[in-house]
Every structure is written in C-alpha cells, then in structure tokens.
Amino acid sequence: MFTPARQYANTYKQVGLETEVAGADPHKLVLMLLDGAISSLRLAAISIDKQDLAAKSAQLSKAIGIINEGLRASLDHARGGQIAKRLDSLYLYITSQIIEANLSNRAEPLNEATELLSMIQDAWKAIRSPAGSPSRMAA
C-alpha cells in the first residue's frame, strides 16, 4: 500500500540526474560520462571481492556501455585529429581491460582501467568548454 522510501529516493535521484543532463554542455556531459564509468568500475571491483557475479556483470556492462556508446561515440575525429584518435585507442584498451577483468574475475585490470579514466577525467577538468558551444567535443 505504501511505496518504500528507497523507491522515492531512487526516483528523486533519477529526476535529478535527468535534469542535470538536460542542462549540461558537452564538456559537462563528458565529465558525467567519465564519472559514471569510474563509479561502475569501482562497484564492479567491490562485486568481484564479494564474489557477487550478477552485480559484477551489471556494473561491467554499464561501464562498457558508457565508454563505447558515450565517450567513444562523442569523439569528433574530424576536429579532434590525433587527440581523438589516441583517446579512441585508449578507450578500446580500457574496454579490453574490463573484458579481461570479467573473464579472469580479477579486480586488477579494473584498477588500471579506473586509473586511466581518472587521469582522463583530471585532464578534462583542467580544460574549459567554450561558452554555448553546441559542437561535439573531442573527448
């Protein structure tokens, strides 16, 4: 009869995220994607330690989706040149580390992937998006 408080909290959180995404510029969106991928990898590593295969699989799938459908898809190869090409290669390597972690059920490849994404995130934070730029970023 009553909806659990947890469900209300999750709904509130989802609405907040959707609102943040709707108002974000491309620079902010890339930061959000990086944050989401890093969070998923950390949760997957915890799931490996707890031997929770279902949670591990869900988090790894989420991370791969963010990397391939978000970060790699947002690369502007025409304007990004060598940076976009190198980031694409790095994202492919990170994805291979995630797959290795899944197959071996070890957290070490995830730790490396997380560290690489964190370095990209730090560099991305150091640059500023042009105000009002509707163009795609060479993430």
Short mmCIF file of N, CA and C in Angstrom, two decimals:
data_model
loop_
_atom_site.label_atom_id
_atom_site.label_comp_id
_atom_site.label_asym_id
_atom_site.label_seq_id
_atom_site.Cartn_x
_atom_site.Cartn_y
_atom_site.Cartn_z
N MET A 1 0.80 -1.18 0.00
CA MET A 1 0.00 0.00 0.00
C MET A 1 0.86 1.27 0.00
N PHE A 2 1.94 1.26 0.78
CA PHE A 2 2.85 2.39 0.81
C PHE A 2 4.08 2.08 -0.02
N THR A 3 4.56 3.08 -0.73
CA THR A 3 5.78 2.92 -1.52
C THR A 3 6.98 3.10 -0.59
N PRO A 4 7.91 2.17 -0.65
CA PRO A 4 9.08 2.27 0.23
C PRO A 4 9.87 3.56 -0.01
N ALA A 5 10.45 4.09 1.03
CA ALA A 5 11.24 5.32 0.94
C ALA A 5 12.38 5.18 -0.05
N ARG A 6 12.94 3.99 -0.15
CA ARG A 6 14.06 3.77 -1.07
C ARG A 6 13.63 4.04 -2.52
N GLN A 7 12.42 3.62 -2.86
CA GLN A 7 11.93 3.84 -4.22
C GLN A 7 11.77 5.34 -4.50
N TYR A 8 11.26 6.08 -3.50
CA TYR A 8 11.15 7.53 -3.66
C TYR A 8 12.53 8.16 -3.84
N ALA A 9 13.48 7.71 -3.07
CA ALA A 9 14.84 8.25 -3.17
C ALA A 9 15.44 7.97 -4.54
N ASN A 10 15.24 6.76 -5.05
CA ASN A 10 15.76 6.42 -6.37
C ASN A 10 15.10 7.25 -7.47
N THR A 11 13.79 7.46 -7.34
CA THR A 11 13.07 8.29 -8.32
C THR A 11 13.59 9.71 -8.27
N TYR A 12 13.77 10.25 -7.08
CA TYR A 12 14.30 11.60 -6.91
C TYR A 12 15.70 11.72 -7.53
N LYS A 13 16.51 10.73 -7.26
CA LYS A 13 17.88 10.73 -7.80
C LYS A 13 17.85 10.70 -9.33
N GLN A 14 16.98 9.87 -9.93
CA GLN A 14 16.89 9.77 -11.38
C GLN A 14 16.43 11.08 -12.00
N VAL A 15 15.44 11.73 -11.39
CA VAL A 15 14.95 13.01 -11.89
C VAL A 15 16.06 14.05 -11.81
N GLY A 16 16.81 14.04 -10.72
CA GLY A 16 17.93 14.98 -10.57
C GLY A 16 18.99 14.77 -11.63
N LEU A 17 19.30 13.51 -11.92
CA LEU A 17 20.30 13.21 -12.96
C LEU A 17 19.80 13.65 -14.32
N GLU A 18 18.54 13.36 -14.63
CA GLU A 18 17.98 13.76 -15.93
C GLU A 18 17.98 15.27 -16.08
N THR A 19 17.69 15.99 -15.02
CA THR A 19 17.70 17.45 -15.05
C THR A 19 19.12 17.96 -15.29
N GLU A 20 20.10 17.34 -14.62
CA GLU A 20 21.49 17.76 -14.79
C GLU A 20 21.96 17.50 -16.21
N VAL A 21 21.61 16.36 -16.78
CA VAL A 21 22.00 16.02 -18.15
C VAL A 21 21.36 17.00 -19.14
N ALA A 22 20.08 17.30 -18.94
CA ALA A 22 19.37 18.19 -19.87
C ALA A 22 19.99 19.58 -19.91
N GLY A 23 20.53 20.03 -18.80
CA GLY A 23 21.11 21.36 -18.75
C GLY A 23 22.61 21.43 -18.95
N ALA A 24 23.23 20.31 -19.24
CA ALA A 24 24.69 20.26 -19.32
C ALA A 24 25.20 20.58 -20.72
N ASP A 25 26.35 21.24 -20.77
CA ASP A 25 27.01 21.46 -22.05
C ASP A 25 27.86 20.22 -22.37
N PRO A 26 28.39 20.13 -23.59
CA PRO A 26 29.17 18.93 -23.96
C PRO A 26 30.32 18.63 -23.01
N HIS A 27 30.99 19.66 -22.51
CA HIS A 27 32.10 19.47 -21.59
C HIS A 27 31.62 18.79 -20.31
N LYS A 28 30.53 19.27 -19.76
CA LYS A 28 29.97 18.70 -18.54
C LYS A 28 29.48 17.27 -18.79
N LEU A 29 28.89 17.01 -19.95
CA LEU A 29 28.41 15.66 -20.27
C LEU A 29 29.55 14.65 -20.29
N VAL A 30 30.68 15.05 -20.85
CA VAL A 30 31.83 14.15 -20.87
C VAL A 30 32.30 13.86 -19.45
N LEU A 31 32.33 14.88 -18.61
CA LEU A 31 32.72 14.67 -17.21
C LEU A 31 31.75 13.73 -16.51
N MET A 32 30.46 13.87 -16.81
CA MET A 32 29.46 12.98 -16.20
C MET A 32 29.64 11.54 -16.68
N LEU A 33 29.95 11.38 -17.98
CA LEU A 33 30.20 10.03 -18.51
C LEU A 33 31.42 9.41 -17.84
N LEU A 34 32.48 10.16 -17.71
CA LEU A 34 33.68 9.65 -17.06
C LEU A 34 33.39 9.27 -15.61
N ASP A 35 32.65 10.11 -14.92
CA ASP A 35 32.29 9.82 -13.53
C ASP A 35 31.46 8.54 -13.44
N GLY A 36 30.51 8.38 -14.35
CA GLY A 36 29.68 7.18 -14.35
C GLY A 36 30.48 5.92 -14.62
N ALA A 37 31.40 5.98 -15.58
CA ALA A 37 32.24 4.81 -15.89
C ALA A 37 33.14 4.46 -14.72
N ILE A 38 33.76 5.46 -14.11
CA ILE A 38 34.64 5.22 -12.96
C ILE A 38 33.85 4.62 -11.79
N SER A 39 32.68 5.16 -11.52
CA SER A 39 31.85 4.62 -10.44
C SER A 39 31.47 3.17 -10.70
N SER A 40 31.10 2.85 -11.94
CA SER A 40 30.73 1.48 -12.28
C SER A 40 31.91 0.53 -12.11
N LEU A 41 33.10 0.97 -12.50
CA LEU A 41 34.28 0.12 -12.37
C LEU A 41 34.61 -0.12 -10.90
N ARG A 42 34.46 0.89 -10.09
CA ARG A 42 34.73 0.72 -8.65
C ARG A 42 33.72 -0.25 -8.02
N LEU A 43 32.46 -0.11 -8.40
CA LEU A 43 31.43 -1.02 -7.89
C LEU A 43 31.67 -2.45 -8.39
N ALA A 44 32.14 -2.58 -9.62
CA ALA A 44 32.44 -3.92 -10.15
C ALA A 44 33.59 -4.55 -9.38
N ALA A 45 34.61 -3.77 -9.05
CA ALA A 45 35.74 -4.30 -8.27
C ALA A 45 35.27 -4.78 -6.90
N ILE A 46 34.39 -4.02 -6.27
CA ILE A 46 33.83 -4.43 -4.98
C ILE A 46 33.04 -5.73 -5.16
N SER A 47 32.28 -5.82 -6.24
CA SER A 47 31.49 -7.02 -6.51
C SER A 47 32.37 -8.25 -6.73
N ILE A 48 33.52 -8.06 -7.35
CA ILE A 48 34.46 -9.16 -7.52
C ILE A 48 34.95 -9.63 -6.16
N ASP A 49 35.30 -8.68 -5.29
CA ASP A 49 35.77 -9.04 -3.95
C ASP A 49 34.70 -9.79 -3.16
N LYS A 50 33.45 -9.41 -3.37
CA LYS A 50 32.34 -10.05 -2.66
C LYS A 50 31.84 -11.32 -3.38
N GLN A 51 32.43 -11.60 -4.52
CA GLN A 51 32.04 -12.74 -5.36
C GLN A 51 30.57 -12.66 -5.77
N ASP A 52 30.11 -11.45 -6.04
CA ASP A 52 28.75 -11.21 -6.50
C ASP A 52 28.79 -11.06 -8.02
N LEU A 53 28.66 -12.19 -8.71
CA LEU A 53 28.81 -12.21 -10.17
C LEU A 53 27.74 -11.41 -10.89
N ALA A 54 26.52 -11.42 -10.39
CA ALA A 54 25.44 -10.66 -11.05
C ALA A 54 25.72 -9.16 -10.99
N ALA A 55 26.11 -8.67 -9.83
CA ALA A 55 26.42 -7.25 -9.69
C ALA A 55 27.65 -6.88 -10.52
N LYS A 56 28.64 -7.76 -10.52
CA LYS A 56 29.85 -7.51 -11.32
C LYS A 56 29.48 -7.36 -12.79
N SER A 57 28.70 -8.29 -13.30
CA SER A 57 28.31 -8.26 -14.71
C SER A 57 27.52 -7.00 -15.04
N ALA A 58 26.60 -6.63 -14.17
CA ALA A 58 25.78 -5.44 -14.40
C ALA A 58 26.65 -4.18 -14.45
N GLN A 59 27.58 -4.05 -13.52
CA GLN A 59 28.44 -2.87 -13.47
C GLN A 59 29.43 -2.82 -14.64
N LEU A 60 29.97 -3.98 -15.02
CA LEU A 60 30.89 -4.00 -16.15
C LEU A 60 30.16 -3.68 -17.45
N SER A 61 28.96 -4.19 -17.61
CA SER A 61 28.16 -3.87 -18.80
C SER A 61 27.86 -2.38 -18.85
N LYS A 62 27.53 -1.81 -17.71
CA LYS A 62 27.25 -0.38 -17.65
C LYS A 62 28.49 0.43 -18.04
N ALA A 63 29.65 0.06 -17.50
CA ALA A 63 30.89 0.77 -17.80
C ALA A 63 31.24 0.68 -19.29
N ILE A 64 31.12 -0.51 -19.85
CA ILE A 64 31.42 -0.67 -21.28
C ILE A 64 30.45 0.15 -22.12
N GLY A 65 29.19 0.17 -21.74
CA GLY A 65 28.21 0.98 -22.46
C GLY A 65 28.55 2.45 -22.42
N ILE A 66 28.93 2.94 -21.26
CA ILE A 66 29.30 4.35 -21.12
C ILE A 66 30.51 4.66 -21.98
N ILE A 67 31.50 3.79 -21.96
CA ILE A 67 32.73 4.04 -22.72
C ILE A 67 32.45 3.99 -24.23
N ASN A 68 31.76 2.94 -24.68
CA ASN A 68 31.56 2.78 -26.12
C ASN A 68 30.46 3.67 -26.69
N GLU A 69 29.33 3.74 -26.00
CA GLU A 69 28.19 4.48 -26.53
C GLU A 69 28.19 5.95 -26.11
N GLY A 70 29.01 6.29 -25.14
CA GLY A 70 29.08 7.67 -24.69
C GLY A 70 30.40 8.33 -25.06
N LEU A 71 31.48 7.86 -24.44
CA LEU A 71 32.78 8.51 -24.64
C LEU A 71 33.33 8.32 -26.05
N ARG A 72 33.35 7.09 -26.53
CA ARG A 72 33.88 6.86 -27.88
C ARG A 72 32.97 7.47 -28.94
N ALA A 73 31.67 7.37 -28.73
CA ALA A 73 30.72 7.92 -29.71
C ALA A 73 30.78 9.44 -29.77
N SER A 74 31.22 10.09 -28.69
CA SER A 74 31.29 11.55 -28.68
C SER A 74 32.57 12.10 -29.30
N LEU A 75 33.50 11.23 -29.64
CA LEU A 75 34.74 11.70 -30.24
C LEU A 75 34.46 12.32 -31.62
N ASP A 76 35.01 13.48 -31.84
CA ASP A 76 34.88 14.15 -33.14
C ASP A 76 36.22 13.98 -33.86
N HIS A 77 36.29 12.93 -34.67
CA HIS A 77 37.55 12.61 -35.34
C HIS A 77 37.96 13.68 -36.35
N ALA A 78 36.99 14.35 -36.96
CA ALA A 78 37.31 15.39 -37.95
C ALA A 78 37.99 16.59 -37.28
N ARG A 79 37.46 17.02 -36.15
CA ARG A 79 38.02 18.18 -35.47
C ARG A 79 39.05 17.81 -34.42
N GLY A 80 38.97 16.59 -33.90
CA GLY A 80 39.83 16.18 -32.80
C GLY A 80 41.20 15.68 -33.23
N GLY A 81 41.34 15.32 -34.50
CA GLY A 81 42.63 14.88 -35.04
C GLY A 81 43.27 13.76 -34.24
N GLN A 82 44.56 13.91 -33.96
CA GLN A 82 45.33 12.89 -33.26
C GLN A 82 44.84 12.67 -31.83
N ILE A 83 44.35 13.71 -31.19
CA ILE A 83 43.86 13.55 -29.82
C ILE A 83 42.68 12.59 -29.81
N ALA A 84 41.73 12.81 -30.72
CA ALA A 84 40.56 11.93 -30.79
C ALA A 84 40.98 10.51 -31.14
N LYS A 85 41.92 10.37 -32.05
CA LYS A 85 42.40 9.04 -32.45
C LYS A 85 43.06 8.32 -31.27
N ARG A 86 43.86 9.03 -30.52
CA ARG A 86 44.54 8.42 -29.37
C ARG A 86 43.58 8.10 -28.23
N LEU A 87 42.61 8.99 -28.02
CA LEU A 87 41.61 8.70 -27.00
C LEU A 87 40.79 7.47 -27.38
N ASP A 88 40.46 7.36 -28.66
CA ASP A 88 39.72 6.19 -29.13
C ASP A 88 40.51 4.91 -28.84
N SER A 89 41.79 4.93 -29.12
CA SER A 89 42.64 3.77 -28.84
C SER A 89 42.70 3.48 -27.34
N LEU A 90 42.79 4.52 -26.55
CA LEU A 90 42.84 4.36 -25.10
C LEU A 90 41.52 3.78 -24.58
N TYR A 91 40.40 4.27 -25.10
CA TYR A 91 39.10 3.73 -24.69
C TYR A 91 38.98 2.25 -25.09
N LEU A 92 39.50 1.89 -26.25
CA LEU A 92 39.49 0.48 -26.65
C LEU A 92 40.34 -0.37 -25.70
N TYR A 93 41.49 0.16 -25.30
CA TYR A 93 42.34 -0.56 -24.35
C TYR A 93 41.64 -0.71 -23.01
N ILE A 94 41.00 0.35 -22.53
CA ILE A 94 40.28 0.29 -21.27
C ILE A 94 39.17 -0.77 -21.35
N THR A 95 38.48 -0.81 -22.47
CA THR A 95 37.43 -1.82 -22.66
C THR A 95 38.03 -3.22 -22.62
N SER A 96 39.20 -3.40 -23.21
CA SER A 96 39.84 -4.73 -23.18
C SER A 96 40.23 -5.11 -21.75
N GLN A 97 40.62 -4.14 -20.94
CA GLN A 97 40.93 -4.42 -19.53
C GLN A 97 39.68 -4.83 -18.77
N ILE A 98 38.57 -4.20 -19.08
CA ILE A 98 37.30 -4.56 -18.44
C ILE A 98 36.91 -5.99 -18.81
N ILE A 99 37.07 -6.33 -20.07
CA ILE A 99 36.75 -7.69 -20.52
C ILE A 99 37.67 -8.69 -19.84
N GLU A 100 38.95 -8.35 -19.72
CA GLU A 100 39.92 -9.22 -19.03
C GLU A 100 39.50 -9.44 -17.58
N ALA A 101 39.09 -8.37 -16.92
CA ALA A 101 38.65 -8.49 -15.52
C ALA A 101 37.42 -9.39 -15.42
N ASN A 102 36.54 -9.28 -16.37
CA ASN A 102 35.34 -10.12 -16.35
C ASN A 102 35.69 -11.59 -16.55
N LEU A 103 36.56 -11.86 -17.51
CA LEU A 103 36.92 -13.25 -17.81
C LEU A 103 37.74 -13.89 -16.69
N SER A 104 38.64 -13.12 -16.12
CA SER A 104 39.52 -13.67 -15.08
C SER A 104 38.94 -13.52 -13.67
N ASN A 105 37.89 -12.73 -13.56
CA ASN A 105 37.28 -12.43 -12.27
C ASN A 105 38.29 -11.84 -11.29
N ARG A 106 39.13 -10.94 -11.82
CA ARG A 106 40.15 -10.25 -11.02
C ARG A 106 39.91 -8.74 -11.10
N ALA A 107 40.18 -8.05 -10.00
CA ALA A 107 39.96 -6.61 -9.94
C ALA A 107 41.14 -5.80 -10.49
N GLU A 108 42.31 -6.40 -10.61
CA GLU A 108 43.49 -5.64 -11.03
C GLU A 108 43.31 -4.93 -12.38
N PRO A 109 42.78 -5.60 -13.41
CA PRO A 109 42.56 -4.86 -14.66
C PRO A 109 41.58 -3.70 -14.50
N LEU A 110 40.62 -3.83 -13.60
CA LEU A 110 39.68 -2.75 -13.35
C LEU A 110 40.36 -1.58 -12.67
N ASN A 111 41.31 -1.88 -11.80
CA ASN A 111 42.06 -0.82 -11.14
C ASN A 111 42.84 0.00 -12.15
N GLU A 112 43.45 -0.69 -13.13
CA GLU A 112 44.18 0.03 -14.18
C GLU A 112 43.22 0.86 -15.03
N ALA A 113 42.09 0.28 -15.40
CA ALA A 113 41.10 1.00 -16.20
C ALA A 113 40.58 2.23 -15.45
N THR A 114 40.34 2.07 -14.17
CA THR A 114 39.86 3.19 -13.34
C THR A 114 40.91 4.28 -13.27
N GLU A 115 42.16 3.89 -13.10
CA GLU A 115 43.25 4.87 -13.03
C GLU A 115 43.37 5.65 -14.34
N LEU A 116 43.27 4.96 -15.47
CA LEU A 116 43.35 5.63 -16.77
C LEU A 116 42.19 6.60 -16.97
N LEU A 117 40.98 6.16 -16.65
CA LEU A 117 39.83 7.04 -16.79
C LEU A 117 39.93 8.24 -15.85
N SER A 118 40.48 8.03 -14.66
CA SER A 118 40.65 9.13 -13.71
C SER A 118 41.65 10.16 -14.24
N MET A 119 42.69 9.70 -14.91
CA MET A 119 43.66 10.63 -15.50
C MET A 119 43.01 11.44 -16.62
N ILE A 120 42.19 10.78 -17.44
CA ILE A 120 41.46 11.49 -18.49
C ILE A 120 40.52 12.51 -17.86
N GLN A 121 39.83 12.09 -16.81
CA GLN A 121 38.90 12.98 -16.12
C GLN A 121 39.63 14.21 -15.55
N ASP A 122 40.77 14.00 -14.95
CA ASP A 122 41.54 15.12 -14.40
C ASP A 122 41.95 16.09 -15.49
N ALA A 123 42.39 15.56 -16.63
CA ALA A 123 42.77 16.42 -17.75
C ALA A 123 41.55 17.16 -18.29
N TRP A 124 40.42 16.46 -18.36
CA TRP A 124 39.20 17.07 -18.89
C TRP A 124 38.73 18.20 -17.96
N LYS A 125 38.90 18.01 -16.65
CA LYS A 125 38.51 19.05 -15.69
C LYS A 125 39.38 20.29 -15.85
N ALA A 126 40.61 20.09 -16.32
CA ALA A 126 41.55 21.19 -16.44
C ALA A 126 41.25 22.10 -17.64
N ILE A 127 40.44 21.63 -18.55
CA ILE A 127 40.09 22.46 -19.70
C ILE A 127 38.68 23.00 -19.53
N ARG A 128 38.40 24.09 -20.20
CA ARG A 128 37.08 24.71 -20.12
C ARG A 128 36.38 24.60 -21.46
N SER A 129 35.10 24.36 -21.41
CA SER A 129 34.28 24.30 -22.60
C SER A 129 33.98 25.72 -23.07
N PRO A 130 34.03 25.95 -24.38
CA PRO A 130 33.63 27.28 -24.87
C PRO A 130 32.17 27.54 -24.51
N ALA A 131 31.87 28.73 -24.05
CA ALA A 131 30.50 29.05 -23.62
C ALA A 131 29.53 28.91 -24.79
N GLY A 132 28.50 28.14 -24.54
CA GLY A 132 27.43 27.98 -25.53
C GLY A 132 27.80 27.18 -26.75
N SER A 133 28.89 26.46 -26.73
CA SER A 133 29.33 25.70 -27.88
C SER A 133 28.43 24.48 -28.10
N PRO A 134 27.69 24.44 -29.23
CA PRO A 134 26.83 23.29 -29.48
C PRO A 134 27.55 22.15 -30.16
N SER A 135 28.80 22.35 -30.51
CA SER A 135 29.52 21.32 -31.27
C SER A 135 29.95 20.17 -30.38
N ARG A 136 30.25 19.05 -31.00
CA ARG A 136 30.71 17.87 -30.28
C ARG A 136 32.14 18.10 -29.82
N MET A 137 32.45 17.56 -28.66
CA MET A 137 33.79 17.72 -28.09
C MET A 137 34.65 16.53 -28.51
N ALA A 138 35.93 16.73 -28.60
CA ALA A 138 36.87 15.65 -28.92
C ALA A 138 37.26 14.97 -27.62
N ALA A 139 36.29 14.32 -27.01
CA ALA A 139 36.52 13.69 -25.70
C ALA A 139 37.36 12.49 -25.88
#
